[in-house]
Amino acid sequence: MPQLHLASGSPRRRELLTQIGVPFTVLSAQIDETPLPNEPAVAYVERLARGKAEAGLAQLSDDDACVMGADTAVVLDGRILGKPVDEADALAMLAALSGREHEVLTSIALIDRQRCETRTVSSRVRFRSIATHEAKAYWASGEPRDKAGSYAIQGLAAIFVEGLQGSYSAVVGLPLCETAELLGRFGIPCWQCLEGDKS
């Protein structure tokens, strides 16, 4: 069976892979995450997911290595909201998201020595109105500092979410349905393919 390596520093993605019973090791894959001029959001997340997977594979020497890369972007009115640079940036993002629906795109890429395949999932998240004092308190919690769009749906920001259409796990950082399907194509089983009743 191929050995899966996760090219991501995200603890959320590690938790999600563990949740579906997939053994893996973690690699550090640092790439430039600057969007290209006029790059569509879908192309951006796919490029970064592939880039992380390729950077991870380049660190390995074993022939049966398989590397997963992933990237998530929060998109509002066609604009990618990245990680906040400071408090003012985070407060501006939260104000823009307040009372509105936005898109969350997550792309996963799986690569081995022969091929690279990607899957991209789009979800819609609606926020209730967020008061300025709430946004400031949320920033003070420390949670938004390294999060795309300045929020984590699985954390304190859950109280802002009025609705969600699509994949919750994709918004967190890894679409588990699509991830399991892609892993199966590369011969890497999830929990339902492990020893036990295969009927």
JSON list of C-alpha atoms in Angstrom, two decimals:
[
{"chain": "A", "resi": 1, "resn": "MET", "atom": "CA", "xyz": [0.00, 0.00, 0.00]},
{"chain": "A", "resi": 2, "resn": "PRO", "atom": "CA", "xyz": [1.33, 3.47, -0.81]},
{"chain": "A", "resi": 3, "resn": "GLN", "atom": "CA", "xyz": [2.55, 5.56, 2.13]},
{"chain": "A", "resi": 4, "resn": "LEU", "atom": "CA", "xyz": [0.55, 8.79, 2.41]},
{"chain": "A", "resi": 5, "resn": "HIS", "atom": "CA", "xyz": [2.30, 12.03, 3.34]},
{"chain": "A", "resi": 6, "resn": "LEU", "atom": "CA", "xyz": [0.34, 15.19, 4.15]},
{"chain": "A", "resi": 7, "resn": "ALA", "atom": "CA", "xyz": [2.07, 18.33, 2.91]},
{"chain": "A", "resi": 8, "resn": "SER", "atom": "CA", "xyz": [0.34, 20.70, 5.31]},
{"chain": "A", "resi": 9, "resn": "GLY", "atom": "CA", "xyz": [1.03, 22.36, 8.62]},
{"chain": "A", "resi": 10, "resn": "SER", "atom": "CA", "xyz": [-2.69, 22.59, 9.39]},
{"chain": "A", "resi": 11, "resn": "PRO", "atom": "CA", "xyz": [-3.74, 20.76, 12.56]},
{"chain": "A", "resi": 12, "resn": "ARG", "atom": "CA", "xyz": [-7.32, 20.79, 11.22]},
{"chain": "A", "resi": 13, "resn": "ARG", "atom": "CA", "xyz": [-6.34, 18.74, 8.18]},
{"chain": "A", "resi": 14, "resn": "ARG", "atom": "CA", "xyz": [-4.42, 16.30, 10.36]},
{"chain": "A", "resi": 15, "resn": "GLU", "atom": "CA", "xyz": [-7.47, 15.85, 12.58]},
{"chain": "A", "resi": 16, "resn": "LEU", "atom": "CA", "xyz": [-9.78, 15.32, 9.60]},
{"chain": "A", "resi": 17, "resn": "LEU", "atom": "CA", "xyz": [-7.54, 12.67, 7.99]},
{"chain": "A", "resi": 18, "resn": "THR", "atom": "CA", "xyz": [-7.27, 10.90, 11.33]},
{"chain": "A", "resi": 19, "resn": "GLN", "atom": "CA", "xyz": [-11.07, 11.05, 11.66]},
{"chain": "A", "resi": 20, "resn": "ILE", "atom": "CA", "xyz": [-11.53, 8.85, 8.56]},
{"chain": "A", "resi": 21, "resn": "GLY", "atom": "CA", "xyz": [-8.92, 6.31, 9.63]},
{"chain": "A", "resi": 22, "resn": "VAL", "atom": "CA", "xyz": [-6.12, 7.17, 7.22]},
{"chain": "A", "resi": 23, "resn": "PRO", "atom": "CA", "xyz": [-2.51, 6.66, 8.44]},
{"chain": "A", "resi": 24, "resn": "PHE", "atom": "CA", "xyz": [-0.12, 9.37, 7.27]},
{"chain": "A", "resi": 25, "resn": "THR", "atom": "CA", "xyz": [3.01, 11.32, 8.06]},
{"chain": "A", "resi": 26, "resn": "VAL", "atom": "CA", "xyz": [3.35, 15.10, 7.90]},
{"chain": "A", "resi": 27, "resn": "LEU", "atom": "CA", "xyz": [5.70, 17.03, 5.63]},
{"chain": "A", "resi": 28, "resn": "SER", "atom": "CA", "xyz": [6.50, 20.73, 5.59]},
{"chain": "A", "resi": 29, "resn": "ALA", "atom": "CA", "xyz": [5.95, 22.17, 2.11]},
{"chain": "A", "resi": 30, "resn": "GLN", "atom": "CA", "xyz": [6.48, 25.91, 1.94]},
{"chain": "A", "resi": 31, "resn": "ILE", "atom": "CA", "xyz": [5.45, 27.57, -1.31]},
{"chain": "A", "resi": 32, "resn": "ASP", "atom": "CA", "xyz": [4.67, 31.11, -2.42]},
{"chain": "A", "resi": 33, "resn": "GLU", "atom": "CA", "xyz": [0.95, 31.62, -1.84]},
{"chain": "A", "resi": 34, "resn": "THR", "atom": "CA", "xyz": [0.68, 34.99, -3.61]},
{"chain": "A", "resi": 35, "resn": "PRO", "atom": "CA", "xyz": [-2.20, 35.03, -6.11]},
{"chain": "A", "resi": 36, "resn": "LEU", "atom": "CA", "xyz": [-1.20, 35.61, -9.72]},
{"chain": "A", "resi": 37, "resn": "PRO", "atom": "CA", "xyz": [-2.53, 38.72, -11.50]},
{"chain": "A", "resi": 38, "resn": "ASN", "atom": "CA", "xyz": [-6.21, 38.23, -12.40]},
{"chain": "A", "resi": 39, "resn": "GLU", "atom": "CA", "xyz": [-6.05, 34.60, -11.24]},
{"chain": "A", "resi": 40, "resn": "PRO", "atom": "CA", "xyz": [-9.54, 33.15, -10.63]},
{"chain": "A", "resi": 41, "resn": "ALA", "atom": "CA", "xyz": [-10.09, 31.81, -7.12]},
{"chain": "A", "resi": 42, "resn": "VAL", "atom": "CA", "xyz": [-10.64, 28.22, -8.32]},
{"chain": "A", "resi": 43, "resn": "ALA", "atom": "CA", "xyz": [-7.39, 28.26, -10.29]},
{"chain": "A", "resi": 44, "resn": "TYR", "atom": "CA", "xyz": [-5.62, 29.74, -7.26]},
{"chain": "A", "resi": 45, "resn": "VAL", "atom": "CA", "xyz": [-6.62, 27.02, -4.78]},
{"chain": "A", "resi": 46, "resn": "GLU", "atom": "CA", "xyz": [-5.93, 24.26, -7.32]},
{"chain": "A", "resi": 47, "resn": "ARG", "atom": "CA", "xyz": [-2.50, 25.67, -8.11]},
{"chain": "A", "resi": 48, "resn": "LEU", "atom": "CA", "xyz": [-1.55, 25.90, -4.43]},
{"chain": "A", "resi": 49, "resn": "ALA", "atom": "CA", "xyz": [-2.82, 22.42, -3.61]},
{"chain": "A", "resi": 50, "resn": "ARG", "atom": "CA", "xyz": [-0.78, 20.97, -6.49]},
{"chain": "A", "resi": 51, "resn": "GLY", "atom": "CA", "xyz": [2.24, 23.08, -5.58]},
{"chain": "A", "resi": 52, "resn": "LYS", "atom": "CA", "xyz": [2.24, 21.87, -1.99]},
{"chain": "A", "resi": 53, "resn": "ALA", "atom": "CA", "xyz": [1.88, 18.23, -3.09]},
{"chain": "A", "resi": 54, "resn": "GLU", "atom": "CA", "xyz": [4.71, 18.59, -5.62]},
{"chain": "A", "resi": 55, "resn": "ALA", "atom": "CA", "xyz": [6.96, 20.30, -3.07]},
{"chain": "A", "resi": 56, "resn": "GLY", "atom": "CA", "xyz": [6.30, 17.48, -0.63]},
{"chain": "A", "resi": 57, "resn": "LEU", "atom": "CA", "xyz": [7.02, 14.75, -3.17]},
{"chain": "A", "resi": 58, "resn": "ALA", "atom": "CA", "xyz": [10.31, 16.42, -4.09]},
{"chain": "A", "resi": 59, "resn": "GLN", "atom": "CA", "xyz": [11.50, 15.80, -0.51]},
{"chain": "A", "resi": 60, "resn": "LEU", "atom": "CA", "xyz": [10.96, 12.03, -0.72]},
{"chain": "A", "resi": 61, "resn": "SER", "atom": "CA", "xyz": [12.99, 9.27, -2.34]},
{"chain": "A", "resi": 62, "resn": "ASP", "atom": "CA", "xyz": [10.74, 6.20, -2.00]},
{"chain": "A", "resi": 63, "resn": "ASP", "atom": "CA", "xyz": [9.03, 5.08, -5.21]},
{"chain": "A", "resi": 64, "resn": "ASP", "atom": "CA", "xyz": [5.65, 4.37, -3.62]},
{"chain": "A", "resi": 65, "resn": "ALA", "atom": "CA", "xyz": [5.32, 7.74, -1.88]},
{"chain": "A", "resi": 66, "resn": "CYS", "atom": "CA", "xyz": [2.01, 9.55, -2.25]},
{"chain": "A", "resi": 67, "resn": "VAL", "atom": "CA", "xyz": [1.62, 13.16, -1.14]},
{"chain": "A", "resi": 68, "resn": "MET", "atom": "CA", "xyz": [-1.51, 15.18, -0.47]},
{"chain": "A", "resi": 69, "resn": "GLY", "atom": "CA", "xyz": [-1.60, 18.96, -0.70]},
{"chain": "A", "resi": 70, "resn": "ALA", "atom": "CA", "xyz": [-4.60, 21.16, 0.08]},
{"chain": "A", "resi": 71, "resn": "ASP", "atom": "CA", "xyz": [-5.58, 24.80, 0.08]},
{"chain": "A", "resi": 72, "resn": "THR", "atom": "CA", "xyz": [-8.65, 26.70, 1.23]},
{"chain": "A", "resi": 73, "resn": "ALA", "atom": "CA", "xyz": [-9.76, 30.18, 0.17]},
{"chain": "A", "resi": 74, "resn": "VAL", "atom": "CA", "xyz": [-12.56, 32.41, 1.39]},
{"chain": "A", "resi": 75, "resn": "VAL", "atom": "CA", "xyz": [-14.04, 34.30, -1.56]},
{"chain": "A", "resi": 76, "resn": "LEU", "atom": "CA", "xyz": [-16.31, 37.35, -1.38]},
{"chain": "A", "resi": 77, "resn": "ASP", "atom": "CA", "xyz": [-17.51, 39.11, -4.54]},
{"chain": "A", "resi": 78, "resn": "GLY", "atom": "CA", "xyz": [-14.79, 37.31, -6.50]},
{"chain": "A", "resi": 79, "resn": "ARG", "atom": "CA", "xyz": [-12.05, 38.53, -4.16]},
{"chain": "A", "resi": 80, "resn": "ILE", "atom": "CA", "xyz": [-9.85, 36.08, -2.26]},
{"chain": "A", "resi": 81, "resn": "LEU", "atom": "CA", "xyz": [-9.69, 36.90, 1.45]},
{"chain": "A", "resi": 82, "resn": "GLY", "atom": "CA", "xyz": [-6.37, 35.59, 2.72]},
{"chain": "A", "resi": 83, "resn": "LYS", "atom": "CA", "xyz": [-4.93, 35.44, 6.21]},
{"chain": "A", "resi": 84, "resn": "PRO", "atom": "CA", "xyz": [-5.07, 38.79, 8.03]},
{"chain": "A", "resi": 85, "resn": "VAL", "atom": "CA", "xyz": [-1.87, 40.80, 8.27]},
{"chain": "A", "resi": 86, "resn": "ASP", "atom": "CA", "xyz": [-3.00, 42.61, 11.44]},
{"chain": "A", "resi": 87, "resn": "GLU", "atom": "CA", "xyz": [-6.03, 43.47, 13.55]},
{"chain": "A", "resi": 88, "resn": "ALA", "atom": "CA", "xyz": [-7.28, 46.17, 11.19]},
{"chain": "A", "resi": 89, "resn": "ASP", "atom": "CA", "xyz": [-7.16, 43.74, 8.27]},
{"chain": "A", "resi": 90, "resn": "ALA", "atom": "CA", "xyz": [-9.06, 41.08, 10.23]},
{"chain": "A", "resi": 91, "resn": "LEU", "atom": "CA", "xyz": [-11.72, 43.54, 11.37]},
{"chain": "A", "resi": 92, "resn": "ALA", "atom": "CA", "xyz": [-12.16, 44.76, 7.79]},
{"chain": "A", "resi": 93, "resn": "MET", "atom": "CA", "xyz": [-12.66, 41.19, 6.55]},
{"chain": "A", "resi": 94, "resn": "LEU", "atom": "CA", "xyz": [-15.15, 40.34, 9.28]},
{"chain": "A", "resi": 95, "resn": "ALA", "atom": "CA", "xyz": [-17.06, 43.55, 8.56]},
{"chain": "A", "resi": 96, "resn": "ALA", "atom": "CA", "xyz": [-17.20, 42.61, 4.87]},
{"chain": "A", "resi": 97, "resn": "LEU", "atom": "CA", "xyz": [-18.47, 39.10, 5.69]},
{"chain": "A", "resi": 98, "resn": "SER", "atom": "CA", "xyz": [-20.98, 40.34, 8.27]},
{"chain": "A", "resi": 99, "resn": "GLY", "atom": "CA", "xyz": [-24.61, 39.68, 7.33]},
{"chain": "A", "resi": 100, "resn": "ARG", "atom": "CA", "xyz": [-23.65, 38.17, 3.98]},
{"chain": "A", "resi": 101, "resn": "GLU", "atom": "CA", "xyz": [-23.07, 34.88, 2.21]},
{"chain": "A", "resi": 102, "resn": "HIS", "atom": "CA", "xyz": [-19.61, 34.01, 0.90]},
{"chain": "A", "resi": 103, "resn": "GLU", "atom": "CA", "xyz": [-17.95, 31.12, -0.89]},
{"chain": "A", "resi": 104, "resn": "VAL", "atom": "CA", "xyz": [-15.32, 28.80, 0.56]},
{"chain": "A", "resi": 105, "resn": "LEU", "atom": "CA", "xyz": [-13.20, 26.87, -1.95]},
{"chain": "A", "resi": 106, "resn": "THR", "atom": "CA", "xyz": [-11.05, 23.94, -0.89]},
{"chain": "A", "resi": 107, "resn": "SER", "atom": "CA", "xyz": [-8.85, 22.05, -3.33]},
{"chain": "A", "resi": 108, "resn": "ILE", "atom": "CA", "xyz": [-7.00, 18.82, -2.63]},
{"chain": "A", "resi": 109, "resn": "ALA", "atom": "CA", "xyz": [-4.24, 17.35, -4.80]},
{"chain": "A", "resi": 110, "resn": "LEU", "atom": "CA", "xyz": [-2.83, 13.83, -4.60]},
{"chain": "A", "resi": 111, "resn": "ILE", "atom": "CA", "xyz": [0.43, 13.04, -6.36]},
{"chain": "A", "resi": 112, "resn": "ASP", "atom": "CA", "xyz": [2.71, 10.04, -6.79]},
{"chain": "A", "resi": 113, "resn": "ARG", "atom": "CA", "xyz": [5.51, 9.27, -9.26]},
{"chain": "A", "resi": 114, "resn": "GLN", "atom": "CA", "xyz": [3.06, 8.71, -12.12]},
{"chain": "A", "resi": 115, "resn": "ARG", "atom": "CA", "xyz": [0.16, 11.14, -11.77]},
{"chain": "A", "resi": 116, "resn": "CYS", "atom": "CA", "xyz": [-1.45, 14.07, -10.00]},
{"chain": "A", "resi": 117, "resn": "GLU", "atom": "CA", "xyz": [-5.19, 14.41, -9.50]},
{"chain": "A", "resi": 118, "resn": "THR", "atom": "CA", "xyz": [-7.17, 17.23, -7.91]},
{"chain": "A", "resi": 119, "resn": "ARG", "atom": "CA", "xyz": [-10.64, 17.78, -6.50]},
{"chain": "A", "resi": 120, "resn": "THR", "atom": "CA", "xyz": [-12.13, 21.18, -5.69]},
{"chain": "A", "resi": 121, "resn": "VAL", "atom": "CA", "xyz": [-15.21, 21.72, -3.53]},
{"chain": "A", "resi": 122, "resn": "SER", "atom": "CA", "xyz": [-17.27, 24.90, -3.27]},
{"chain": "A", "resi": 123, "resn": "SER", "atom": "CA", "xyz": [-19.39, 25.63, -0.20]},
{"chain": "A", "resi": 124, "resn": "ARG", "atom": "CA", "xyz": [-21.54, 28.63, 0.74]},
{"chain": "A", "resi": 125, "resn": "VAL", "atom": "CA", "xyz": [-21.44, 30.10, 4.24]},
{"chain": "A", "resi": 126, "resn": "ARG", "atom": "CA", "xyz": [-23.81, 32.79, 5.54]},
{"chain": "A", "resi": 127, "resn": "PHE", "atom": "CA", "xyz": [-22.85, 34.97, 8.50]},
{"chain": "A", "resi": 128, "resn": "ARG", "atom": "CA", "xyz": [-25.25, 36.84, 10.73]},
{"chain": "A", "resi": 129, "resn": "SER", "atom": "CA", "xyz": [-24.45, 40.47, 11.42]},
{"chain": "A", "resi": 130, "resn": "ILE", "atom": "CA", "xyz": [-21.28, 40.80, 13.50]},
{"chain": "A", "resi": 131, "resn": "ALA", "atom": "CA", "xyz": [-21.03, 43.76, 15.87]},
{"chain": "A", "resi": 132, "resn": "THR", "atom": "CA", "xyz": [-17.74, 45.66, 16.01]},
{"chain": "A", "resi": 133, "resn": "HIS", "atom": "CA", "xyz": [-17.17, 44.71, 19.64]},
{"chain": "A", "resi": 134, "resn": "GLU", "atom": "CA", "xyz": [-17.67, 41.03, 18.74]},
{"chain": "A", "resi": 135, "resn": "ALA", "atom": "CA", "xyz": [-15.13, 41.25, 15.92]},
{"chain": "A", "resi": 136, "resn": "LYS", "atom": "CA", "xyz": [-12.62, 42.90, 18.25]},
{"chain": "A", "resi": 137, "resn": "ALA", "atom": "CA", "xyz": [-13.20, 40.27, 20.94]},
{"chain": "A", "resi": 138, "resn": "TYR", "atom": "CA", "xyz": [-12.79, 37.55, 18.33]},
{"chain": "A", "resi": 139, "resn": "TRP", "atom": "CA", "xyz": [-9.46, 39.00, 17.20]},
{"chain": "A", "resi": 140, "resn": "ALA", "atom": "CA", "xyz": [-8.33, 39.21, 20.84]},
{"chain": "A", "resi": 141, "resn": "SER", "atom": "CA", "xyz": [-8.97, 35.45, 21.18]},
{"chain": "A", "resi": 142, "resn": "GLY", "atom": "CA", "xyz": [-6.10, 34.83, 18.75]},
{"chain": "A", "resi": 143, "resn": "GLU", "atom": "CA", "xyz": [-8.11, 32.45, 16.59]},
{"chain": "A", "resi": 144, "resn": "PRO", "atom": "CA", "xyz": [-8.36, 34.52, 13.38]},
{"chain": "A", "resi": 145, "resn": "ARG", "atom": "CA", "xyz": [-4.63, 35.27, 13.06]},
{"chain": "A", "resi": 146, "resn": "ASP", "atom": "CA", "xyz": [-3.66, 32.42, 10.73]},
{"chain": "A", "resi": 147, "resn": "LYS", "atom": "CA", "xyz": [-7.06, 31.72, 9.13]},
{"chain": "A", "resi": 148, "resn": "ALA", "atom": "CA", "xyz": [-8.20, 32.49, 5.60]},
{"chain": "A", "resi": 149, "resn": "GLY", "atom": "CA", "xyz": [-10.95, 35.09, 5.80]},
{"chain": "A", "resi": 150, "resn": "SER", "atom": "CA", "xyz": [-10.02, 35.73, 9.44]},
{"chain": "A", "resi": 151, "resn": "TYR", "atom": "CA", "xyz": [-12.25, 33.01, 10.87]},
{"chain": "A", "resi": 152, "resn": "ALA", "atom": "CA", "xyz": [-12.42, 29.32, 11.79]},
{"chain": "A", "resi": 153, "resn": "ILE", "atom": "CA", "xyz": [-15.87, 27.73, 11.40]},
{"chain": "A", "resi": 154, "resn": "GLN", "atom": "CA", "xyz": [-14.89, 24.88, 13.75]},
{"chain": "A", "resi": 155, "resn": "GLY", "atom": "CA", "xyz": [-13.87, 27.33, 16.47]},
{"chain": "A", "resi": 156, "resn": "LEU", "atom": "CA", "xyz": [-15.30, 30.38, 18.20]},
{"chain": "A", "resi": 157, "resn": "ALA", "atom": "CA", "xyz": [-16.58, 31.82, 14.90]},
{"chain": "A", "resi": 158, "resn": "ALA", "atom": "CA", "xyz": [-19.24, 29.08, 14.80]},
{"chain": "A", "resi": 159, "resn": "ILE", "atom": "CA", "xyz": [-21.58, 31.51, 16.57]},
{"chain": "A", "resi": 160, "resn": "PHE", "atom": "CA", "xyz": [-21.46, 33.81, 13.50]},
{"chain": "A", "resi": 161, "resn": "VAL", "atom": "CA", "xyz": [-22.66, 31.12, 11.07]},
{"chain": "A", "resi": 162, "resn": "GLU", "atom": "CA", "xyz": [-26.35, 31.31, 10.16]},
{"chain": "A", "resi": 163, "resn": "GLY", "atom": "CA", "xyz": [-26.21, 28.74, 7.39]},
{"chain": "A", "resi": 164, "resn": "LEU", "atom": "CA", "xyz": [-24.02, 26.43, 5.34]},
{"chain": "A", "resi": 165, "resn": "GLN", "atom": "CA", "xyz": [-24.60, 24.87, 1.94]},
{"chain": "A", "resi": 166, "resn": "GLY", "atom": "CA", "xyz": [-22.05, 22.26, 0.94]},
{"chain": "A", "resi": 167, "resn": "SER", "atom": "CA", "xyz": [-19.34, 20.42, 2.85]},
{"chain": "A", "resi": 168, "resn": "TYR", "atom": "CA", "xyz": [-18.63, 21.40, 6.45]},
{"chain": "A", "resi": 169, "resn": "SER", "atom": "CA", "xyz": [-15.32, 19.52, 6.45]},
{"chain": "A", "resi": 170, "resn": "ALA", "atom": "CA", "xyz": [-14.28, 21.36, 3.27]},
{"chain": "A", "resi": 171, "resn": "VAL", "atom": "CA", "xyz": [-14.83, 24.70, 5.03]},
{"chain": "A", "resi": 172, "resn": "VAL", "atom": "CA", "xyz": [-12.69, 23.43, 7.91]},
{"chain": "A", "resi": 173, "resn": "GLY", "atom": "CA", "xyz": [-9.96, 22.50, 5.40]},
{"chain": "A", "resi": 174, "resn": "LEU", "atom": "CA", "xyz": [-10.45, 19.04, 3.86]},
{"chain": "A", "resi": 175, "resn": "PRO", "atom": "CA", "xyz": [-13.55, 17.75, 2.00]},
{"chain": "A", "resi": 176, "resn": "LEU", "atom": "CA", "xyz": [-13.73, 14.24, 3.45]},
{"chain": "A", "resi": 177, "resn": "CYS", "atom": "CA", "xyz": [-16.10, 12.68, 0.91]},
{"chain": "A", "resi": 178, "resn": "GLU", "atom": "CA", "xyz": [-13.92, 13.77, -2.02]},
{"chain": "A", "resi": 179, "resn": "THR", "atom": "CA", "xyz": [-10.72, 13.03, -0.10]},
{"chain": "A", "resi": 180, "resn": "ALA", "atom": "CA", "xyz": [-11.77, 9.43, 0.54]},
{"chain": "A", "resi": 181, "resn": "GLU", "atom": "CA", "xyz": [-12.70, 8.95, -3.11]},
{"chain": "A", "resi": 182, "resn": "LEU", "atom": "CA", "xyz": [-9.38, 10.34, -4.30]},
{"chain": "A", "resi": 183, "resn": "LEU", "atom": "CA", "xyz": [-7.37, 8.28, -1.82]},
{"chain": "A", "resi": 184, "resn": "GLY", "atom": "CA", "xyz": [-9.17, 5.15, -3.04]},
{"chain": "A", "resi": 185, "resn": "ARG", "atom": "CA", "xyz": [-8.08, 5.90, -6.60]},
{"chain": "A", "resi": 186, "resn": "PHE", "atom": "CA", "xyz": [-4.49, 5.85, -5.36]},
{"chain": "A", "resi": 187, "resn": "GLY", "atom": "CA", "xyz": [-4.93, 2.60, -3.43]},
{"chain": "A", "resi": 188, "resn": "ILE", "atom": "CA", "xyz": [-5.06, 4.19, 0.03]},
{"chain": "A", "resi": 189, "resn": "PRO", "atom": "CA", "xyz": [-8.02, 2.92, 2.11]},
{"chain": "A", "resi": 190, "resn": "CYS", "atom": "CA", "xyz": [-10.12, 4.75, 4.67]},
{"chain": "A", "resi": 191, "resn": "TRP", "atom": "CA", "xyz": [-11.81, 3.13, 7.66]},
{"chain": "A", "resi": 192, "resn": "GLN", "atom": "CA", "xyz": [-14.50, 1.29, 5.68]},
{"chain": "A", "resi": 193, "resn": "CYS", "atom": "CA", "xyz": [-11.85, -0.69, 3.75]},
{"chain": "A", "resi": 194, "resn": "LEU", "atom": "CA", "xyz": [-9.94, -1.87, 6.79]},
{"chain": "A", "resi": 195, "resn": "GLU", "atom": "CA", "xyz": [-10.05, -5.39, 8.26]},
{"chain": "A", "resi": 196, "resn": "GLY", "atom": "CA", "xyz": [-13.49, -6.52, 9.31]},
{"chain": "A", "resi": 197, "resn": "ASP", "atom": "CA", "xyz": [-16.81, -7.14, 7.64]},
{"chain": "A", "resi": 198, "resn": "LYS", "atom": "CA", "xyz": [-16.36, -6.36, 3.93]},
{"chain": "A", "resi": 199, "resn": "SER", "atom": "CA", "xyz": [-19.88, -7.37, 2.92]}
]
